[in-house]
XYZ file of C-alpha atoms in Angstrom:
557
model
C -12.694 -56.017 13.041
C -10.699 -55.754 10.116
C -13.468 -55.188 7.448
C -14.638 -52.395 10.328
C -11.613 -50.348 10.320
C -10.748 -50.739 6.560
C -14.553 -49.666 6.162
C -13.690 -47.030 8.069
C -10.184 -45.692 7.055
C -12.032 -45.900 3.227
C -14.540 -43.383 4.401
C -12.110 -41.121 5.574
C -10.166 -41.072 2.430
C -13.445 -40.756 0.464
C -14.062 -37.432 2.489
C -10.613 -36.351 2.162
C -10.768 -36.779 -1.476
C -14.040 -35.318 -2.150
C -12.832 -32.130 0.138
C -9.403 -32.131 -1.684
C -11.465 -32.697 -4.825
C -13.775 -29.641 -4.300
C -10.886 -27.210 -3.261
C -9.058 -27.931 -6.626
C -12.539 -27.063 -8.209
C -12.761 -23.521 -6.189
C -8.910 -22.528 -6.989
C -10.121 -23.468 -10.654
C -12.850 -21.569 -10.988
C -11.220 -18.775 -8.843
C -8.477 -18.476 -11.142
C -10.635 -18.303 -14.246
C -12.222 -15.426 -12.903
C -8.945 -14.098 -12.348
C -8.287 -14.158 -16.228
C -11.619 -13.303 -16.808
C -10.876 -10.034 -14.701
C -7.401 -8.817 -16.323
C -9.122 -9.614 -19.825
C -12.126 -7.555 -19.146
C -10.021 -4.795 -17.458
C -7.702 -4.744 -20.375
C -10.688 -4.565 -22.791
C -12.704 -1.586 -20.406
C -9.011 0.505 -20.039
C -10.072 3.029 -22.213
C -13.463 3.685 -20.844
C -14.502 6.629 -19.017
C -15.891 5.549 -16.037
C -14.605 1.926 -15.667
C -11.299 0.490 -14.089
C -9.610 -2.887 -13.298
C -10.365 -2.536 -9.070
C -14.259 -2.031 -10.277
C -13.916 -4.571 -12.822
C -12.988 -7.312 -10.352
C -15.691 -6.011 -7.608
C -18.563 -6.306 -10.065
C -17.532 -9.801 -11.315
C -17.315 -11.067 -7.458
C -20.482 -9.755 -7.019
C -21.918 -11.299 -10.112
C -20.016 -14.572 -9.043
C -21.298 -14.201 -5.763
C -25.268 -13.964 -7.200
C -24.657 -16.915 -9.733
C -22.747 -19.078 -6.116
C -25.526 -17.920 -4.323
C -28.236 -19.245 -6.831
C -26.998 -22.563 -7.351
C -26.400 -23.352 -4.131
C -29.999 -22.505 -3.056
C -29.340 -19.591 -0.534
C -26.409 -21.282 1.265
C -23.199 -20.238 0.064
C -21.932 -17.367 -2.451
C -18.559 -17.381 -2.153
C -15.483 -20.088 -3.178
C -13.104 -19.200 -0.674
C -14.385 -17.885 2.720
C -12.336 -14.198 3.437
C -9.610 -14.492 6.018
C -7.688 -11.502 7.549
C -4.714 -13.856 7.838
C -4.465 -14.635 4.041
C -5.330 -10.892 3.149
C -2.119 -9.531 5.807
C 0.051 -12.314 5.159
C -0.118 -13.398 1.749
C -2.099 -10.719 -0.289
C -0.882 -7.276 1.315
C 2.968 -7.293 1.149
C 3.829 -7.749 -2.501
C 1.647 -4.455 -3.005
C 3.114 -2.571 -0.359
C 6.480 -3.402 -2.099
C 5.884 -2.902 -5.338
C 4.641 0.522 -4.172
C 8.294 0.975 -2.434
C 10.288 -0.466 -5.398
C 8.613 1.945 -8.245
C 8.100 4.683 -6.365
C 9.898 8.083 -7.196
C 12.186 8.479 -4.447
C 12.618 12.188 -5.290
C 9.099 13.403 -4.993
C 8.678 10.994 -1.889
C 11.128 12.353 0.613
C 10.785 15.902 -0.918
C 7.539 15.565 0.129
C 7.933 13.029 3.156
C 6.983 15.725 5.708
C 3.527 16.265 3.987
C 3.110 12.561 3.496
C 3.037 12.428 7.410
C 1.103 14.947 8.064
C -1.538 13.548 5.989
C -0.824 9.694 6.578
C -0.412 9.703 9.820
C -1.741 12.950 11.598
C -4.653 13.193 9.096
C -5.473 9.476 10.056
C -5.385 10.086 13.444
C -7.733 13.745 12.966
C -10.506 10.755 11.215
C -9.794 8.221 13.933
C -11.070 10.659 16.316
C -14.209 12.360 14.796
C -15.283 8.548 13.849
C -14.594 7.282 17.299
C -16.258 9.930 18.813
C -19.424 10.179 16.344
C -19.907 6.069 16.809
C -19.557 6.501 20.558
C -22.531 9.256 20.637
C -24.584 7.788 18.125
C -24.380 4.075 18.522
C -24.638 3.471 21.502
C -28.301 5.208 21.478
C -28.956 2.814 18.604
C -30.591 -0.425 19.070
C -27.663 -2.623 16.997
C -26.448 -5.000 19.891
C -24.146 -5.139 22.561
C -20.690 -3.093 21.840
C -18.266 -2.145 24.335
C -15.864 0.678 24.068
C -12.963 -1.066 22.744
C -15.577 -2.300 19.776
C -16.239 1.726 19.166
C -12.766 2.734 19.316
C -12.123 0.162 16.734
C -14.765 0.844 14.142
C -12.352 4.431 14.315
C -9.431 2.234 13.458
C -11.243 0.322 11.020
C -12.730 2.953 9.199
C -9.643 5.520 9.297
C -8.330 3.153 6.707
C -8.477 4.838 3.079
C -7.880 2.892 -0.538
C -6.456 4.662 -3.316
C -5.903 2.249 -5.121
C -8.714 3.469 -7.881
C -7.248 7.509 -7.524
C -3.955 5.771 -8.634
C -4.837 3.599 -11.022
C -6.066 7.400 -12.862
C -3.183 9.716 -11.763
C 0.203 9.347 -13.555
C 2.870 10.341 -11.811
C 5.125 11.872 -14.697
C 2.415 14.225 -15.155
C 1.434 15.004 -11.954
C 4.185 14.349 -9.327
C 3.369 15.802 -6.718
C -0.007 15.125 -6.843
C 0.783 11.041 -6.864
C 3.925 11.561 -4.408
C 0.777 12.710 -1.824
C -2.097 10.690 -2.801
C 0.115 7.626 -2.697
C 2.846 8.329 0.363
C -0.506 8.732 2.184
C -1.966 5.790 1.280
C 0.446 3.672 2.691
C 1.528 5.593 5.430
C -2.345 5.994 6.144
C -2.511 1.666 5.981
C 0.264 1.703 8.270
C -1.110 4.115 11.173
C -4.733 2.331 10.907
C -3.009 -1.252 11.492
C -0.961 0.124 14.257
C -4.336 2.011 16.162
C -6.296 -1.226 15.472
C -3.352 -2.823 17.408
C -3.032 -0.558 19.981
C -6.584 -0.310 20.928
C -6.717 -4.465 20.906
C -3.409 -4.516 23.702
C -4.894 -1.788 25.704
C -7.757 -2.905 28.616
C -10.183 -0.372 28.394
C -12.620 -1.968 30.882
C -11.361 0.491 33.720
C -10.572 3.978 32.066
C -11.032 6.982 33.645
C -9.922 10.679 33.271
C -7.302 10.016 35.174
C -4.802 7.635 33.719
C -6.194 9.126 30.088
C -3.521 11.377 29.592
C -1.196 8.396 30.427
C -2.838 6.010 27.850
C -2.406 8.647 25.189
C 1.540 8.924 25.674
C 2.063 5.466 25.899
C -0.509 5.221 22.185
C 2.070 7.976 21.243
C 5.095 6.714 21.772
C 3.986 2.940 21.166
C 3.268 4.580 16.956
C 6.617 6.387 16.908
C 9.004 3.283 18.414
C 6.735 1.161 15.705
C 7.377 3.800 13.251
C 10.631 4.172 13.339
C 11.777 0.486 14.279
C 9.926 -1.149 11.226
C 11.691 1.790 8.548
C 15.030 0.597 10.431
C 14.063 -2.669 9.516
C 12.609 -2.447 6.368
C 16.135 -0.439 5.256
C 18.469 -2.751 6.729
C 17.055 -5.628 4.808
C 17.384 -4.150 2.044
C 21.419 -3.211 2.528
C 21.686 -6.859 3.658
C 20.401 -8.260 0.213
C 22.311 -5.691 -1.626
C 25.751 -6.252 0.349
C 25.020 -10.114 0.114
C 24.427 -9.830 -3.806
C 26.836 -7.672 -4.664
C 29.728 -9.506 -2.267
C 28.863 -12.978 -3.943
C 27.399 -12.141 -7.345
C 25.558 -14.767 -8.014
C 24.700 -13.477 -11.817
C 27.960 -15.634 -12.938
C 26.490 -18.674 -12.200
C 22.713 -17.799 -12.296
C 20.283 -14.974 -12.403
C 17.894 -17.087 -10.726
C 19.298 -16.846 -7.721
C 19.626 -13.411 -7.892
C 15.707 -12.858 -8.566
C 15.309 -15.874 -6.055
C 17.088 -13.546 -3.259
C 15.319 -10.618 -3.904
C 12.183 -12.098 -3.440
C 12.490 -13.874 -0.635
C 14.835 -10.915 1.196
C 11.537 -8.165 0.439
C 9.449 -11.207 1.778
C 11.427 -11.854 5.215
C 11.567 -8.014 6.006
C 7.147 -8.381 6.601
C 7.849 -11.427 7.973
C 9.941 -10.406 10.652
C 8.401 -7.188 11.337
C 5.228 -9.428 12.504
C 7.648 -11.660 13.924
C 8.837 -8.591 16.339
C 4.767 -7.000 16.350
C 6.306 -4.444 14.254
C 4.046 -2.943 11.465
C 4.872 -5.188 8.056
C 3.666 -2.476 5.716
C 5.678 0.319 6.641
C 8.827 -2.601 7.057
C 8.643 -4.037 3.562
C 7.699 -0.910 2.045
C 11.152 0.689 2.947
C 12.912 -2.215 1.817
C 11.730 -1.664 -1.464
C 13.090 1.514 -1.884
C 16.364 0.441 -0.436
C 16.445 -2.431 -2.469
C 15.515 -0.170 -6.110
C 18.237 2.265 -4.647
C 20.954 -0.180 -4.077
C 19.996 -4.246 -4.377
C 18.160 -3.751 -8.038
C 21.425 -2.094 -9.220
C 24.052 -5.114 -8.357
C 22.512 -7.569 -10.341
C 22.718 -8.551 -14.077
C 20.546 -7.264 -16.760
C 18.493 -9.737 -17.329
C 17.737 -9.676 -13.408
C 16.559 -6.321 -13.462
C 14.055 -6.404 -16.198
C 12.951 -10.239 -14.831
C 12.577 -8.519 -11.194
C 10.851 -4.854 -12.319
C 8.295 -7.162 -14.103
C 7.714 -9.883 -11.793
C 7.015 -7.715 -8.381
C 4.681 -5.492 -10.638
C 2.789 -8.998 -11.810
C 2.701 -10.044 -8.183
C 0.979 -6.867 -6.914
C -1.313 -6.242 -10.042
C -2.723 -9.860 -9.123
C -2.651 -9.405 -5.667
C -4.878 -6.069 -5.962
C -7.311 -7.883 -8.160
C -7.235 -11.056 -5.979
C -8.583 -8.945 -2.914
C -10.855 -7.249 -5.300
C -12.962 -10.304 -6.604
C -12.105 -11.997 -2.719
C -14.471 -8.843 -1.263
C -16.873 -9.170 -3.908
C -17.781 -12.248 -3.876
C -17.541 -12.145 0.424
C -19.841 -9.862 0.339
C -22.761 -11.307 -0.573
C -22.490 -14.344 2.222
C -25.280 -15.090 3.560
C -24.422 -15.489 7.049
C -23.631 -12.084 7.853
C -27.277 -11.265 6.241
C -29.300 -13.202 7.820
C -28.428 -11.746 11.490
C -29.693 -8.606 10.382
C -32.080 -9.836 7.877
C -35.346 -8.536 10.563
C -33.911 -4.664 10.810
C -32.559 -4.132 7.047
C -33.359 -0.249 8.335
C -30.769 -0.499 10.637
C -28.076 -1.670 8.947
C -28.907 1.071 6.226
C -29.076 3.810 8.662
C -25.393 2.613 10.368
C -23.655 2.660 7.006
C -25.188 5.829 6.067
C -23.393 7.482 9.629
C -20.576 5.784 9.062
C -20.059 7.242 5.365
C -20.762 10.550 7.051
C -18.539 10.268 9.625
C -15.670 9.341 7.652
C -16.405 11.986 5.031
C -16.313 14.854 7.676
C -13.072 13.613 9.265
C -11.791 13.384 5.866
C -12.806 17.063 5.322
C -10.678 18.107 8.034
C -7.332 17.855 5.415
C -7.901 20.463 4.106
C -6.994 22.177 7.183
C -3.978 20.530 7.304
C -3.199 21.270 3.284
C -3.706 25.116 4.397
C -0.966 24.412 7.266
C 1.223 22.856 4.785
C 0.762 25.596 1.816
C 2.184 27.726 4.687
C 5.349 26.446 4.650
C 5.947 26.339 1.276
C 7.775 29.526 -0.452
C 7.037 28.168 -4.020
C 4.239 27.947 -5.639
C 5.205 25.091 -7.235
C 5.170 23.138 -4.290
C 1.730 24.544 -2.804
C -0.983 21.873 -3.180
C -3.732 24.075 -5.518
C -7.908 23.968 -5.147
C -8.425 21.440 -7.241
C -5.317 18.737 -6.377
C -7.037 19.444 -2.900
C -10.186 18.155 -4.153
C -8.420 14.691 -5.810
C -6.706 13.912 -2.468
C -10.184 14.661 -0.559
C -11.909 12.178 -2.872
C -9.197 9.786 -3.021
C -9.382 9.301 1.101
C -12.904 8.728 0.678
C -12.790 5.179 -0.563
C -12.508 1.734 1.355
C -11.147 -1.080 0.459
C -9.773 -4.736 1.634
C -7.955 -3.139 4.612
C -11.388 -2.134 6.293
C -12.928 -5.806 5.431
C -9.967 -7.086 7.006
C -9.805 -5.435 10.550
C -13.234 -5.728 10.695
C -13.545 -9.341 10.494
C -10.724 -9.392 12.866
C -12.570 -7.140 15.282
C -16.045 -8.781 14.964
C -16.035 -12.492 13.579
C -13.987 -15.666 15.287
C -12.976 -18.187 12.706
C -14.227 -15.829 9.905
C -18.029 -16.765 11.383
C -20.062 -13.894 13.154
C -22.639 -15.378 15.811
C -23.648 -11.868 17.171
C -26.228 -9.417 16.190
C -24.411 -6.240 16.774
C -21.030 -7.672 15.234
C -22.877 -8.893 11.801
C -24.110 -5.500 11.368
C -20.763 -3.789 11.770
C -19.608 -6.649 9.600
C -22.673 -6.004 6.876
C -21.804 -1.971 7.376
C -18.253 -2.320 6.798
C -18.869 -3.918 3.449
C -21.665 -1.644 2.368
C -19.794 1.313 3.005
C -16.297 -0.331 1.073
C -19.091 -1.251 -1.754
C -20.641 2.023 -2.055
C -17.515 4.196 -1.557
C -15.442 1.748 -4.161
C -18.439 1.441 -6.463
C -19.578 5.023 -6.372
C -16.770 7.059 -5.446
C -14.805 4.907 -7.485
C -17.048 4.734 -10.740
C -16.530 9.276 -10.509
C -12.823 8.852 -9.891
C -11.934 9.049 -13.169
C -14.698 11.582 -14.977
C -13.510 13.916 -11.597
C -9.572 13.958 -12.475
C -10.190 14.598 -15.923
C -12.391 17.932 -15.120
C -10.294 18.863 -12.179
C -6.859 18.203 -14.246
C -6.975 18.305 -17.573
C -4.343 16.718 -19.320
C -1.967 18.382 -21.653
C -2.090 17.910 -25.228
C 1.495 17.005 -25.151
C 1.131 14.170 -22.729
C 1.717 10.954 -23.424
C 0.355 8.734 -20.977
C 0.640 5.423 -22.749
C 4.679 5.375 -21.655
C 5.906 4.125 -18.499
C 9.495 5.394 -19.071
C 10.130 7.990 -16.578
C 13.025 8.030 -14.767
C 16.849 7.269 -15.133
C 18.458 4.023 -13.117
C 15.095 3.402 -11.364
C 13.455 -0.316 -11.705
C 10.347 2.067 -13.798
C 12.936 2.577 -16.890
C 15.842 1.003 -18.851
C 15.947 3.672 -21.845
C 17.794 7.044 -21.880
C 16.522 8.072 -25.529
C 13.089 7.826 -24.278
C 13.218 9.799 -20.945
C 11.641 13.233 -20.599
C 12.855 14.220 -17.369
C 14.851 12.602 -14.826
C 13.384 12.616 -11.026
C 14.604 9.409 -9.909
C 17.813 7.475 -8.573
C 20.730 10.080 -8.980
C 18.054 12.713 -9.070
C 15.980 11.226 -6.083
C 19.319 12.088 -3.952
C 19.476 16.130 -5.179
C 20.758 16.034 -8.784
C 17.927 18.551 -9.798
C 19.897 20.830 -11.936
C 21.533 18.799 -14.634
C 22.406 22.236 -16.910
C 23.689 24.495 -14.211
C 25.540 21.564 -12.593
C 27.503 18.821 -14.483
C 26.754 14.966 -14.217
C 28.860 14.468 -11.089
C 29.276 17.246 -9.535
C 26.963 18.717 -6.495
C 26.086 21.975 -5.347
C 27.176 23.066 -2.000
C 25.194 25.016 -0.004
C 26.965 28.286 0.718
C 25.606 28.963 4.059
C 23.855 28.237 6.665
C 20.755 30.858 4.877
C 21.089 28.773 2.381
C 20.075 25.626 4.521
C 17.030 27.532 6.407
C 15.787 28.515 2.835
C 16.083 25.429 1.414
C 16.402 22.509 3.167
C 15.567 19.664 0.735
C 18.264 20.757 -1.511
C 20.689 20.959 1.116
C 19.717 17.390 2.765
C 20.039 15.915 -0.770
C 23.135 17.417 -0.907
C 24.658 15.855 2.202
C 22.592 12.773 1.682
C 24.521 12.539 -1.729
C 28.065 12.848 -0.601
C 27.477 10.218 2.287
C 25.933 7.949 -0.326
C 28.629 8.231 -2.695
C 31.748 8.402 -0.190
C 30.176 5.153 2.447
C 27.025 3.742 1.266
C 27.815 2.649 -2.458
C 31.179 1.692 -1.936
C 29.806 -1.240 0.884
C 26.264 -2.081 -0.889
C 26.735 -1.169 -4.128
C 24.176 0.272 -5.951
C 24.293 2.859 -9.602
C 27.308 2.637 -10.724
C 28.042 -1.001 -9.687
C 28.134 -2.960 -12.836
C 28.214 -6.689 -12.263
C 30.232 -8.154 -15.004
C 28.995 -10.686 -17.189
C 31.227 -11.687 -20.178
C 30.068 -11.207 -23.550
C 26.977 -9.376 -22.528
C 25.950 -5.483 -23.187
C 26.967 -5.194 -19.735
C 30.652 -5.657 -20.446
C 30.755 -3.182 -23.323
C 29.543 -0.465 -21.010
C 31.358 -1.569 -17.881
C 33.996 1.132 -18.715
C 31.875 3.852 -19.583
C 30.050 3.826 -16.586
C 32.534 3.573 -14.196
C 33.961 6.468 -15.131
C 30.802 8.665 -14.965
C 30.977 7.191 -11.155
């Protein structure tokens, strides 16, 4: 009996080595292509048509083929996608890298617009998708879908990737232009998550004209207490770790702790927006500006440049992680072989689907004609051609897509239905095509549409003043963020300091930005920065550059 179960227990340790033994091979070869990708990217940067996102799609592919090949038609991937690994581990240091860079200035001058294109113009493609795959598809020989699986594909498909527009536009040269492209982006990634969601809790088995009406207050008010209750969140995270660092300091006795905080603070705000069903993107994205406004500004030096560089490293390897994940996911042959016997079909559903998402993404530019209407300035109108860049920018797919759709139409990350394996196959034709395609024009259609100026300078990331993007005065060449970002626009006609005060109440009908930066300003100054910190806390660290400029800068404060 002995010999049996030592026989036995040896097996089992033989298959949990071998298993243990083949992941560490996968995560090897997996992060080798990872290198391979940012060495490739880095070595492409300059080329006209190329960029890092396509980089690390072609090389999963290629990966994918070689997998695919040696493994005699069974496998073609090293790690099998999961939506929980994407949402959970993948999406949030992007999301708050976006929030901790981003020009605060441009973004709530333009916050308004953002919405109306995240979240209204999301909603305008949700519908004419919806609609079109309820009409056509269900005339369509593909399976078995219900309603709730139409309604979805709206959802799933709503969901835009700009990541490739952005990787092109710079946002010292065109601010306004970025401010939109990329406040949509995520506000866009926020409102798709949150209809996904919604149409998931709601039982549409019995629907009827009746309770309709009903269903859509409840989906409207349902997206505006998520709304609002994850930015709540997201902010008051942020004051927390900024009143927690700048109460205890913990730069005296290590900077590690500091960046340690940071981290983990941005990390917990996703964490417990899922924990509440709240939506994580919108949550930690808000705590990163909070945190660049206040947190970033209480610790030491050496904290700052550690942390700017570190949540940049984090997303730029998350976004090519989920690049190389899809591409080499998307050649599993699985998914293929359920719709292996109609290859037609499939073809003809992706082909809809890119029309369907391309004529509810026409639609903004009825909403950019609303919003040119409000604008006095022409300065602030969007023209012809930045309508064009933000048209084409919505009309790529990425990770997000993948991701709802396998939640939507696979258990376990395995697909075992006909209909569900070709909304699976379609999903990742149409985030191929539009990323590969759409993606490989992206940058030959900025350059024609906005030529650069000869002046530019593109090569520096220096832009603004206090913000996690910059650390040099000499170098700046204008200042839109931090003390700016809260209304400090006219530096000559107004001294460091001092604010202008809107006369009357004309004043604040005719412009209201300037006059909400204004009051935003003096509460800032008079309640916020005295509790949380933020520019013009200095954290003192003796014998360091800090402590030579510790007087200086307070009084400028």
């Amino acid at each position: 009996m002995w010999s049996q179960l030592s026989s036995f227990f040896a097996s089992k340790m033989d298959m949990v080595s071998t298993s243990d033994h083949a992941s560490v091979v996968s995560m090897n070869l997996f992060v080798a292509l990872l290198c391979g990708c940012i060495v490739i990217g880095h070595l492409l940067e300059e080329n006209r048509w190329m960029n890092e996102s396509i980089t690390a799609l072609l090389i999963g592919l290629s990966t994918g083929i070689i997998i695919l090949l040696i493994s005699g038609g069974k496998s073609s991937h090293l790690l099998v996608f999961s939506e929980d690994l994407f949402f959970i581990y993948l999406l949030p240091p992007i999301i708050f890298n976006a929030g901790f860079q981003v020009k605060k200035k441009q973004f709530f001058r333009n916050f308004i617009t953002i919405i109306l294109f995240g979240a209204v113009g999301t909603l305008v493609s949700f519908i004419i998708i919806s609609l079109g795959s309820i009409a056509i598809f269900q005339k369509m020989d593909i399976g078995s879908l219900e309603l709730g699986d139409l309604l979805a594909i709206g959802a799933i498909f709503a969901a835009t990737d700009s990541v490739c527009t952005l990787q092109v536009l710079n946002q010292d040269e065109t601010p306004l232009l970025y401010s939109l492209v990329f406040g949509e982006g995520v506000v866009n990634d926020a409102t798709s998550v949150v209809l996904f969601n919604a149409i998931q809790n709601f039982d549409l088995t019995h629907i009827d004209h009746r309770i309709a009406y009903r269903i859509a207050f409840q989906f409207g008010g349902n997206f505006l207490y998520l709304f609002f209750a994850s930015t709540l969140l997201g902010a008051v995270t942020g004051l927390l770790s900024a009143y927690v660092i700048k109460k205890l300091y913990f730069g005296r006795h290590s900077t590690d702790r500091e960046v340690a905080l940071m981290m983990l603070m941005a990390y917990l705000s996703y964490m417990l927006a899922e924990l509440f069903y709240l939506s994580g993107i919108l949550t930690v994205f808000f705590c990163g500006i909070v945190m660049s406004h206040y947190t970033w500004h209480n610790v030491t030096e050496s904290s700052r440049v550690t942390t700017k560089h570190a949540f940049a490293t984090l997303s730029f390897v998350a976004e090519i992680f989920i690049f190389l994940y899809v591409g080499m996911d998307a050649l599993d042959i699985e998914k293929w072989r359920f719709v292996s016997d109609s290859p037609g079909t499939s073809v003809a559903v992706s082909s809809i689907l890119l029309g369907l998402l391309m004529v509810g993404r026409a639609l903004l530019f009825s909403l950019v004609f609303l919003m040119n209407l409000s604008k006095k300035s022409n300065s602030e109108k969007v023209t012809f051609n930045q309508q064009i860049v933000i048209w084409w920018a919505g009309l790529m797919r990425g990770a997000v897509s993948v991701a709802l759709a396998y939640n939507q139409f696979s258990r376990s990350g395995h697909t075992q239905l006909r209909g569900n394996a070709i909304m699976i196959t379609s999903t990742i034709t149409v985030v191929l095509f539009s990323t590969m395609v759409f993606g490989l024009l992206t940058k030959p259609l900025i350059l024609f549409m906005l030529p650069q100026p000869k002046h530019f300078t593109s090569a520096s990331t220096v832009s603004d003043l206090g913000s996690p993007k910059s650390f040099s005065l000499p170098l700046l060449e204008d200042r839109q963020d931090s003390e700016a970002d809260l209304g400090n626009d006219d530096e000559e006609a107004y001294p460091r300091g001092t604010i202008a005060r809107p006369t009357s109440l004309r004043m604040l009908l005719n412009a209201p930005t300037h006059t909400v930066h204004h009051y935003w300003r003096r509460f800032d100054d008079y309640f916020m920065r005295p509790v949380f910190g933020g520019r013009g806390f200095v954290p003192f660290v003796p014998g360091s550059p800090t402590e030579q400029s510790t007087t200086n800068l307070s009084q400028r404060t």
